[in-house]
Every structure is written in C-alpha cells, then in structure tokens.
DNA sequence: CAATTGTGCAACCAAATAATTGCATTATAT
DNA sequence: ATATAATGCAATTATTTGGTTGCACAATTG
C-alpha cells in the first residue's frame, strides 16, 4: 500500500470505483459507505485513504464524523488522458486518409 | 496474473498506458515496442498479453512478426464510466439547485 | 464521569503484480 | 539444411495489493 499513487491506480479497483460513484451522488462517512459493501469498515477506510492520497476525494470533519467529498477536478485527469489518446487515434486516421487520397490521385 | 481483467486494470500500469499511446499512433511488434522501454522484451510481451486479454489490443500475425493494434471500441468503456460519473455529479448540482430554488421561493 | 460511537492506524496475511531468466517454437535468410 | 530473428511460455522472485483483526483516540451521549 505504498508507492504508485495516481488517478488510474485509484480507479483500478472495483470497490473504489463504486465508492467514487456513491460519493458523486453525495458526501458520505466511512461508516455510511461501508454499509454498501461486504468488506469491513477498515477496508473501506483504506480505500478512502488511497483515494485521499491521490486527491480524488477529500475529507471534511464534522464533529466525530468525517464526510468524504469527490474532488471533481482530479477526475478530469482521466478525461485529459483519454482526449490525448483520441487525438493520437484521429491523427492515425488522418494519415490513413492521406494515403488513400494519394492513391486516389494517382488513379486520376 | 490471473483474476481482475478489465480496461481499468489495463490502464492502471504506466507502462501499459505508454504502450496504448504508442499503439494509438501505429500498430507495432513486441520488439518494436520494447525499444521504447527499459524493461525486457518479455516484460512488454506480458503487458501485451494482459492488454489482449481485456481486448484493449489485438494481435495480427504477419510472417514471424506480430503487430498489435488498438481496439478503440474497448477504450470507450472508460468514457462510458466517466459519463456515468459526470451524470451523477450533475444530478447532485441539480439537487442543490432545487434546494436553493426552494429557499428562494420561501423568501418571496 | 462513564459508556458509546466514529474513526484512524498498526500488524499481519493471502493473493496478485511486474519483472527476470531460460527455454521452445516458428518463420525468414544465407 | 543451418543460422538467425521474432515471439510466446514456464518458473522464479520481490513487491504491492486488498483484506482482516485488534487497538487507540477523540467526540458525543446519558
């Protein structure tokens, strides 16, 4: 539970993805979240720790409860990466188009 | 190297993300890919195996070489999940809006 | 003040991961 | 036919992961 700590690592685990979805609807406490899963409260707490470390989530203390909120901003990193990917893909098709155009020009 | 085999697991590893980006530009062989990394060819081959298993990539044999292509379709699963997430987030704001509207109506 | 509640943290453990090295196999080239 | 190149597969290993239990500690309740 130490090293690689980024958004992609954060969403790799299905339980963490479920936590993210729940928190997207409303901020919740570890106990509140744990009710939705089979694993123990401490297990959920560990996931929250990981999510906090990569800033996907941030804790807000209210009395003895801690509400965890989604950090939307961090989630956009995934989107950025996907955009980059799609850009590279589209360029590939552009190059293919160029090849096809040249072939067509030769035929003319 | 057995169990969880989905797109999110696929993009969790930074080397695999790099491989995906390279293949987004053009199909490549394991040897060709390995030149871009410090790790051994076999290590890259294992990543390709994982990427193949979750259908992010597919192999095309040409003589003794194997060209790996990106399977764009599978990448959209990530996008779908992100869309779902953003939908939940927007609904949260809608609910907040509703609350604010009701408060405003009371003041009227 | 004592009991309870909500939480984090440490120690521990089984399983999975990423990487290595050493082969076996197939296709090409000489 | 033999050498070489491109690749996959198996065994091994260190590290990381995800989970558990048991505890400590602060806030709340009675």
Tab-separated table of N, CA, C and O in Angstrom, chain B residues 4-101:
chain	number	residue	atom	x	y	z
B	4	UNK	N	-8.628	-10.170	-11.914
B	4	UNK	CA	-9.299	-8.984	-12.444
B	4	UNK	C	-8.750	-8.579	-13.802
B	4	UNK	O	-7.623	-8.165	-13.946
B	5	UNK	N	-9.558	-8.652	-14.812
B	5	UNK	CA	-9.102	-8.359	-16.163
B	5	UNK	C	-10.104	-7.457	-16.860
B	5	UNK	O	-10.983	-7.910	-17.565
B	6	UNK	N	-9.979	-6.139	-16.594
B	6	UNK	CA	-10.843	-5.185	-17.277
B	6	UNK	C	-10.038	-3.978	-17.735
B	6	UNK	O	-8.834	-3.892	-17.456
B	7	UNK	N	-10.685	-3.078	-18.444
B	7	UNK	CA	-9.991	-1.927	-19.018
B	7	UNK	C	-9.341	-1.087	-17.935
B	7	UNK	O	-8.262	-0.528	-18.145
B	8	UNK	N	-9.978	-0.976	-16.799
B	8	UNK	CA	-9.451	-0.133	-15.729
B	8	UNK	C	-8.168	-0.714	-15.165
B	8	UNK	O	-7.232	0.024	-14.841
B	9	UNK	N	-8.137	-2.038	-15.055
B	9	UNK	CA	-6.912	-2.722	-14.651
B	9	UNK	C	-5.840	-2.519	-15.723
B	9	UNK	O	-4.673	-2.315	-15.421
B	10	UNK	N	-6.269	-2.549	-16.970
B	10	UNK	CA	-5.338	-2.405	-18.101
B	10	UNK	C	-4.602	-1.076	-18.055
B	10	UNK	O	-3.388	-1.032	-18.254
B	11	UNK	N	-5.329	0.005	-17.763
B	11	UNK	CA	-4.696	1.333	-17.808
B	11	UNK	C	-4.098	1.736	-16.464
B	11	UNK	O	-3.587	2.848	-16.319
B	12	UNK	N	-4.145	0.835	-15.487
B	12	UNK	CA	-3.595	1.152	-14.164
B	12	UNK	C	-2.068	1.252	-14.210
B	12	UNK	O	-1.470	2.056	-13.506
B	13	UNK	N	-1.464	0.447	-15.055
B	13	UNK	CA	0.001	0.429	-15.132
B	13	UNK	C	0.521	1.480	-16.118
B	13	UNK	O	0.055	1.544	-17.263
B	14	UNK	N	1.494	2.287	-15.676
B	14	UNK	CA	2.025	3.367	-16.521
B	14	UNK	C	2.670	2.855	-17.808
B	14	UNK	O	2.540	3.498	-18.850
B	15	UNK	N	3.347	1.708	-17.730
B	15	UNK	CA	3.948	1.133	-18.937
B	15	UNK	C	2.858	0.779	-19.936
B	15	UNK	O	2.991	1.046	-21.138
B	16	UNK	N	1.771	0.192	-19.441
B	16	UNK	CA	0.677	-0.177	-20.345
B	16	UNK	C	0.040	1.062	-20.955
B	16	UNK	O	-0.324	1.066	-22.132
B	17	UNK	N	-0.089	2.126	-20.164
B	17	UNK	CA	-0.645	3.368	-20.727
B	17	UNK	C	0.254	3.878	-21.847
B	17	UNK	O	-0.226	4.326	-22.897
B	18	UNK	N	1.557	3.779	-21.632
B	18	UNK	CA	2.502	4.222	-22.663
B	18	UNK	C	2.366	3.354	-23.911
B	18	UNK	O	2.367	3.870	-25.038
B	19	UNK	N	2.239	2.050	-23.712
B	19	UNK	CA	2.056	1.128	-24.838
B	19	UNK	C	0.803	1.510	-25.625
B	19	UNK	O	0.818	1.579	-26.856
B	20	UNK	N	-0.277	1.778	-24.896
B	20	UNK	CA	-1.539	2.159	-25.538
B	20	UNK	C	-1.346	3.402	-26.393
B	20	UNK	O	-1.822	3.468	-27.534
B	21	UNK	N	-0.623	4.376	-25.857
B	21	UNK	CA	-0.397	5.614	-26.608
B	21	UNK	C	0.420	5.349	-27.866
B	21	UNK	O	0.107	5.875	-28.938
B	22	UNK	N	1.452	4.525	-27.733
B	22	UNK	CA	2.282	4.201	-28.893
B	22	UNK	C	1.455	3.491	-29.958
B	22	UNK	O	1.542	3.808	-31.148
B	23	UNK	N	0.636	2.526	-29.523
B	23	UNK	CA	-0.184	1.771	-30.471
B	23	UNK	C	-1.296	2.629	-31.060
B	23	UNK	O	-1.830	2.309	-32.129
B	24	UNK	N	-1.656	3.713	-30.351
B	24	UNK	CA	-2.672	4.623	-30.895
B	24	UNK	C	-2.140	5.298	-32.151
B	24	UNK	O	-2.897	5.610	-33.070
B	25	UNK	N	-0.819	5.497	-32.181
B	25	UNK	CA	-0.195	6.135	-33.345
B	25	UNK	C	-0.066	5.136	-34.486
B	25	UNK	O	-0.434	5.421	-35.620
B	26	UNK	N	0.444	3.951	-34.175
B	26	UNK	CA	0.537	2.924	-35.217
B	26	UNK	C	0.742	1.556	-34.590
B	26	UNK	O	1.345	1.440	-33.519
B	27	UNK	N	0.259	0.522	-35.254
B	27	UNK	CA	0.449	-0.853	-34.788
B	27	UNK	C	1.928	-1.164	-34.737
B	27	UNK	O	2.703	-0.689	-35.569
B	28	UNK	N	2.329	-1.934	-33.721
B	28	UNK	CA	3.749	-2.252	-33.560
B	28	UNK	C	3.933	-3.688	-33.097
B	28	UNK	O	3.017	-4.322	-32.572
B	29	UNK	N	5.160	-4.176	-33.265
B	29	UNK	CA	5.513	-5.522	-32.794
B	29	UNK	C	6.054	-5.428	-31.368
B	29	UNK	O	6.483	-4.350	-30.939
B	30	UNK	N	6.075	-6.538	-30.629
B	30	UNK	CA	6.648	-6.542	-29.281
B	30	UNK	C	8.076	-6.006	-29.270
B	30	UNK	O	8.421	-5.178	-28.430
B	31	UNK	N	8.895	-6.446	-30.194
B	31	UNK	CA	10.270	-5.952	-30.263
B	31	UNK	C	10.311	-4.452	-30.494
B	31	UNK	O	11.068	-3.737	-29.842
B	32	UNK	N	9.505	-3.995	-31.404
B	32	UNK	CA	9.438	-2.568	-31.707
B	32	UNK	C	9.056	-1.761	-30.477
B	32	UNK	O	9.664	-0.725	-30.183
B	33	UNK	N	8.069	-2.266	-29.742
B	33	UNK	CA	7.619	-1.589	-28.536
B	33	UNK	C	8.703	-1.591	-27.458
B	33	UNK	O	8.960	-0.572	-26.810
B	34	UNK	N	9.352	-2.770	-27.307
B	34	UNK	CA	10.324	-2.936	-26.224
B	34	UNK	C	11.461	-1.922	-26.320
B	34	UNK	O	12.039	-1.528	-25.309
B	35	UNK	N	11.755	-1.481	-27.544
B	35	UNK	CA	12.823	-0.496	-27.721
B	35	UNK	C	12.545	0.810	-26.969
B	35	UNK	O	13.460	1.538	-26.636
B	36	UNK	N	11.235	1.072	-26.742
B	36	UNK	CA	10.865	2.320	-26.076
B	36	UNK	C	10.919	2.224	-24.555
B	36	UNK	O	10.657	3.213	-23.870
B	37	UNK	N	11.223	1.064	-24.026
B	37	UNK	CA	11.197	0.910	-22.571
B	37	UNK	C	12.506	0.324	-22.039
B	37	UNK	O	13.281	-0.265	-22.794
B	38	UNK	N	12.700	0.494	-20.750
B	38	UNK	CA	13.893	-0.052	-20.112
B	38	UNK	C	13.761	-1.550	-19.844
B	38	UNK	O	14.741	-2.267	-19.831
B	39	UNK	N	12.526	-1.981	-19.605
B	39	UNK	CA	12.323	-3.382	-19.243
B	39	UNK	C	12.523	-4.310	-20.438
B	39	UNK	O	12.592	-3.869	-21.579
B	40	UNK	N	12.603	-5.580	-20.157
B	40	UNK	CA	12.895	-6.596	-21.169
B	40	UNK	C	11.741	-6.771	-22.152
B	40	UNK	O	10.619	-6.351	-21.895
B	41	UNK	N	12.050	-7.398	-23.279
B	41	UNK	CA	11.023	-7.686	-24.267
B	41	UNK	C	9.932	-8.565	-23.682
B	41	UNK	O	8.743	-8.358	-23.942
B	42	UNK	N	10.316	-9.532	-22.856
B	42	UNK	CA	9.330	-10.428	-22.256
B	42	UNK	C	8.356	-9.680	-21.354
B	42	UNK	O	7.177	-10.026	-21.302
B	43	UNK	N	8.879	-8.679	-20.663
B	43	UNK	CA	8.011	-7.875	-19.794
B	43	UNK	C	6.959	-7.159	-20.638
B	43	UNK	O	5.763	-7.177	-20.309
B	44	UNK	N	7.408	-6.556	-21.738
B	44	UNK	CA	6.478	-5.877	-22.650
B	44	UNK	C	5.466	-6.877	-23.195
B	44	UNK	O	4.265	-6.595	-23.287
B	45	UNK	N	5.966	-8.073	-23.522
B	45	UNK	CA	5.101	-9.122	-24.058
B	45	UNK	C	4.001	-9.488	-23.068
B	45	UNK	O	2.862	-9.735	-23.456
B	46	UNK	N	4.366	-9.504	-21.783
B	46	UNK	CA	3.369	-9.805	-20.758
B	46	UNK	C	2.303	-8.723	-20.701
B	46	UNK	O	1.111	-9.018	-20.579
B	47	UNK	N	2.732	-7.485	-20.800
B	47	UNK	CA	1.769	-6.381	-20.816
B	47	UNK	C	0.832	-6.518	-22.010
B	47	UNK	O	-0.375	-6.314	-21.895
B	48	UNK	N	1.405	-6.904	-23.151
B	48	UNK	CA	0.590	-7.095	-24.353
B	48	UNK	C	-0.410	-8.222	-24.151
B	48	UNK	O	-1.558	-8.145	-24.613
B	49	UNK	N	0.028	-9.239	-23.440
B	49	UNK	CA	-0.858	-10.369	-23.144
B	49	UNK	C	-2.054	-9.890	-22.318
B	49	UNK	O	-3.213	-10.216	-22.621
B	50	UNK	N	-1.761	-9.096	-21.288
B	50	UNK	CA	-2.821	-8.538	-20.440
B	50	UNK	C	-3.753	-7.656	-21.258
B	50	UNK	O	-4.976	-7.785	-21.196
B	51	UNK	N	-3.163	-6.775	-22.068
B	51	UNK	CA	-3.963	-5.866	-22.895
B	51	UNK	C	-4.820	-6.655	-23.885
B	51	UNK	O	-5.955	-6.267	-24.187
B	52	UNK	N	-4.280	-7.767	-24.375
B	52	UNK	CA	-5.036	-8.619	-25.294
B	52	UNK	C	-6.203	-9.273	-24.575
B	52	UNK	O	-7.325	-9.315	-25.096
B	53	UNK	N	-5.926	-9.777	-23.357
B	53	UNK	CA	-6.968	-10.446	-22.573
B	53	UNK	C	-8.168	-9.532	-22.335
B	53	UNK	O	-9.307	-9.985	-22.401
B	54	UNK	N	-7.907	-8.269	-22.036
B	54	UNK	CA	-9.058	-7.372	-21.817
B	54	UNK	C	-9.435	-6.642	-23.093
B	54	UNK	O	-10.158	-5.639	-23.064
B	55	UNK	N	-8.959	-7.162	-24.203
B	55	UNK	CA	-9.384	-6.716	-25.538
B	55	UNK	C	-9.160	-5.237	-25.813
B	55	UNK	O	-9.900	-4.633	-26.575
B	56	UNK	N	-8.151	-4.679	-25.173
B	56	UNK	CA	-7.783	-3.301	-25.472
B	56	UNK	C	-6.923	-3.295	-26.731
B	56	UNK	O	-6.829	-2.295	-27.428
B	57	UNK	N	-6.353	-4.461	-27.023
B	57	UNK	CA	-5.383	-4.616	-28.097
B	57	UNK	C	-5.650	-5.956	-28.764
B	57	UNK	O	-6.149	-6.875	-28.129
B	58	UNK	N	-5.349	-6.041	-30.064
B	58	UNK	CA	-5.476	-7.354	-30.700
B	58	UNK	C	-4.314	-7.616	-31.649
B	58	UNK	O	-3.855	-6.713	-32.352
B	59	UNK	N	-3.818	-8.856	-31.655
B	59	UNK	CA	-2.631	-9.222	-32.433
B	59	UNK	C	-2.981	-9.592	-33.859
B	59	UNK	O	-4.035	-10.184	-34.119
B	60	UNK	N	-2.081	-9.239	-34.757
B	60	UNK	CA	-2.247	-9.603	-36.176
B	60	UNK	C	-0.917	-10.166	-36.676
B	60	UNK	O	0.076	-9.440	-36.780
B	61	UNK	N	-0.896	-11.454	-36.937
B	61	UNK	CA	0.355	-12.103	-37.374
B	61	UNK	C	0.656	-11.756	-38.817
B	61	UNK	O	-0.223	-11.831	-39.687
B	62	UNK	N	1.920	-11.382	-39.040
B	62	UNK	CA	2.383	-11.140	-40.411
B	62	UNK	C	3.763	-11.756	-40.520
B	62	UNK	O	4.739	-11.172	-40.066
B	63	UNK	N	3.812	-12.970	-41.081
B	63	UNK	CA	5.078	-13.710	-41.119
B	63	UNK	C	5.464	-14.102	-39.716
B	63	UNK	O	4.626	-14.609	-38.975
B	64	UNK	N	6.671	-13.852	-39.335
B	64	UNK	CA	7.089	-14.198	-37.974
B	64	UNK	C	6.886	-13.029	-37.021
B	64	UNK	O	7.145	-13.144	-35.831
B	65	UNK	N	6.412	-11.929	-37.543
B	65	UNK	CA	6.135	-10.778	-36.687
B	65	UNK	C	4.659	-10.748	-36.292
B	65	UNK	O	3.803	-11.285	-36.994
B	66	UNK	N	4.389	-10.131	-35.139
B	66	UNK	CA	3.010	-9.966	-34.682
B	66	UNK	C	2.774	-8.487	-34.415
B	66	UNK	O	3.412	-7.898	-33.529
B	67	UNK	N	1.886	-7.900	-35.183
B	67	UNK	CA	1.566	-6.490	-34.984
B	67	UNK	C	0.368	-6.366	-34.057
B	67	UNK	O	-0.646	-7.024	-34.265
B	68	UNK	N	0.535	-5.530	-33.064
B	68	UNK	CA	-0.557	-5.300	-32.112
B	68	UNK	C	-1.274	-4.000	-32.448
B	68	UNK	O	-0.643	-2.956	-32.627
B	69	UNK	N	-2.610	-4.107	-32.534
B	69	UNK	CA	-3.445	-2.956	-32.871
B	69	UNK	C	-4.291	-2.544	-31.674
B	69	UNK	O	-4.698	-3.387	-30.877
B	70	UNK	N	-4.602	-1.262	-31.579
B	70	UNK	CA	-5.521	-0.771	-30.549
B	70	UNK	C	-6.955	-1.148	-30.923
B	70	UNK	O	-7.330	-1.068	-32.088
B	71	UNK	N	-7.693	-1.575	-29.928
B	71	UNK	CA	-9.112	-1.864	-30.095
B	71	UNK	C	-9.908	-0.682	-29.516
B	71	UNK	O	-10.280	-0.697	-28.339
B	72	UNK	N	-10.128	0.327	-30.357
B	72	UNK	CA	-10.727	1.584	-29.888
B	72	UNK	C	-12.003	1.365	-29.082
B	72	UNK	O	-12.206	1.968	-28.036
B	73	UNK	N	-12.835	0.476	-29.598
B	73	UNK	CA	-14.120	0.184	-29.004
B	73	UNK	C	-14.033	-0.043	-27.497
B	73	UNK	O	-14.825	0.500	-26.718
B	74	UNK	N	-13.030	-0.848	-27.092
B	74	UNK	CA	-12.911	-1.188	-25.671
B	74	UNK	C	-12.553	0.031	-24.826
B	74	UNK	O	-12.909	0.112	-23.644
B	75	UNK	N	-11.859	0.954	-25.442
B	75	UNK	CA	-11.441	2.157	-24.708
B	75	UNK	C	-12.637	3.022	-24.340
B	75	UNK	O	-12.582	3.802	-23.393
B	76	UNK	N	-13.706	2.880	-25.092
B	76	UNK	CA	-14.882	3.714	-24.815
B	76	UNK	C	-15.565	3.319	-23.507
B	76	UNK	O	-16.337	4.100	-22.961
B	77	UNK	N	-15.242	2.115	-23.007
B	77	UNK	CA	-15.809	1.718	-21.714
B	77	UNK	C	-15.414	2.694	-20.618
B	77	UNK	O	-16.198	2.974	-19.713
B	78	UNK	N	-14.180	3.167	-20.713
B	78	UNK	CA	-13.701	4.146	-19.732
B	78	UNK	C	-14.525	5.422	-19.853
B	78	UNK	O	-14.971	5.997	-18.857
B	79	UNK	N	-14.733	5.825	-21.098
B	79	UNK	CA	-15.522	7.031	-21.352
B	79	UNK	C	-16.937	6.892	-20.797
B	79	UNK	O	-17.461	7.807	-20.166
B	80	UNK	N	-17.521	5.713	-21.025
B	80	UNK	CA	-18.883	5.466	-20.528
B	80	UNK	C	-18.933	5.640	-19.017
B	80	UNK	O	-19.858	6.251	-18.482
B	81	UNK	N	-17.941	5.063	-18.349
B	81	UNK	CA	-17.909	5.155	-16.889
B	81	UNK	C	-17.789	6.616	-16.459
B	81	UNK	O	-18.475	7.064	-15.537
B	82	UNK	N	-16.936	7.358	-17.139
B	82	UNK	CA	-16.758	8.775	-16.829
B	82	UNK	C	-18.056	9.549	-17.049
B	82	UNK	O	-18.407	10.433	-16.255
B	83	UNK	N	-18.761	9.199	-18.121
B	83	UNK	CA	-20.041	9.863	-18.416
B	83	UNK	C	-21.032	9.604	-17.282
B	83	UNK	O	-21.708	10.519	-16.819
B	84	UNK	N	-21.086	8.348	-16.867
B	84	UNK	CA	-21.959	7.974	-15.758
B	84	UNK	C	-21.617	8.803	-14.515
B	84	UNK	O	-22.507	9.349	-13.847
B	85	UNK	N	-20.320	8.886	-14.246
B	85	UNK	CA	-19.847	9.668	-13.099
B	85	UNK	C	-20.293	11.131	-13.212
B	85	UNK	O	-20.852	11.700	-12.267
B	86	UNK	N	-20.074	11.701	-14.386
B	86	UNK	CA	-20.420	13.122	-14.575
B	86	UNK	C	-21.918	13.348	-14.467
B	86	UNK	O	-22.363	14.384	-13.963
B	87	UNK	N	-22.686	12.357	-14.914
B	87	UNK	CA	-24.143	12.449	-14.808
B	87	UNK	C	-24.557	12.526	-13.340
B	87	UNK	O	-25.354	13.388	-12.938
B	88	UNK	N	-23.981	11.637	-12.530
B	88	UNK	CA	-24.285	11.643	-11.098
B	88	UNK	C	-23.887	12.967	-10.464
B	88	UNK	O	-24.616	13.524	-9.641
B	89	UNK	N	-22.730	13.477	-10.865
B	89	UNK	CA	-22.276	14.765	-10.322
B	89	UNK	C	-23.250	15.886	-10.690
B	89	UNK	O	-23.612	16.704	-9.847
B	90	UNK	N	-23.672	15.903	-11.926
B	90	UNK	CA	-24.570	16.975	-12.386
B	90	UNK	C	-25.911	16.893	-11.667
B	90	UNK	O	-26.504	17.913	-11.311
B	91	UNK	N	-26.378	15.663	-11.430
B	91	UNK	CA	-27.620	15.495	-10.680
B	91	UNK	C	-27.483	16.075	-9.281
B	91	UNK	O	-28.413	16.672	-8.763
B	92	UNK	N	-26.294	15.870	-8.676
B	92	UNK	CA	-26.054	16.426	-7.353
B	92	UNK	C	-26.246	17.937	-7.390
B	92	UNK	O	-26.915	18.513	-6.549
B	93	UNK	N	-25.687	18.551	-8.408
B	93	UNK	CA	-25.811	20.003	-8.531
B	93	UNK	C	-27.264	20.387	-8.791
B	93	UNK	O	-27.741	21.397	-8.288
B	94	UNK	N	-27.960	19.554	-9.563
B	94	UNK	CA	-29.379	19.813	-9.793
B	94	UNK	C	-30.128	19.850	-8.468
B	94	UNK	O	-30.915	20.745	-8.205
B	95	UNK	N	-29.835	18.830	-7.636
B	95	UNK	CA	-30.487	18.773	-6.334
B	95	UNK	C	-30.167	20.007	-5.508
B	95	UNK	O	-31.030	20.582	-4.851
B	96	UNK	N	-28.908	20.426	-5.561
B	96	UNK	CA	-28.511	21.641	-4.856
B	96	UNK	C	-29.297	22.825	-5.381
B	96	UNK	O	-29.820	23.641	-4.617
B	97	UNK	N	-29.420	22.889	-6.708
B	97	UNK	CA	-30.192	23.964	-7.336
B	97	UNK	C	-31.623	23.958	-6.818
B	97	UNK	O	-32.175	24.996	-6.473
B	98	UNK	N	-32.196	22.746	-6.763
B	98	UNK	CA	-33.573	22.642	-6.268
B	98	UNK	C	-33.694	23.206	-4.859
B	98	UNK	O	-34.612	23.961	-4.563
B	99	UNK	N	-32.761	22.831	-4.014
B	99	UNK	CA	-32.766	23.323	-2.633
B	99	UNK	C	-32.690	24.850	-2.617
B	99	UNK	O	-33.469	25.523	-1.947
B	100	UNK	N	-31.777	25.369	-3.410
B	100	UNK	CA	-31.601	26.827	-3.457
B	100	UNK	C	-32.869	27.504	-3.970
B	100	UNK	O	-33.298	28.527	-3.438
B	101	UNK	N	-33.474	26.908	-5.002
B	101	UNK	CA	-34.704	27.470	-5.561
B	101	UNK	C	-35.812	27.505	-4.513
B	101	UNK	O	-36.515	28.506	-4.375
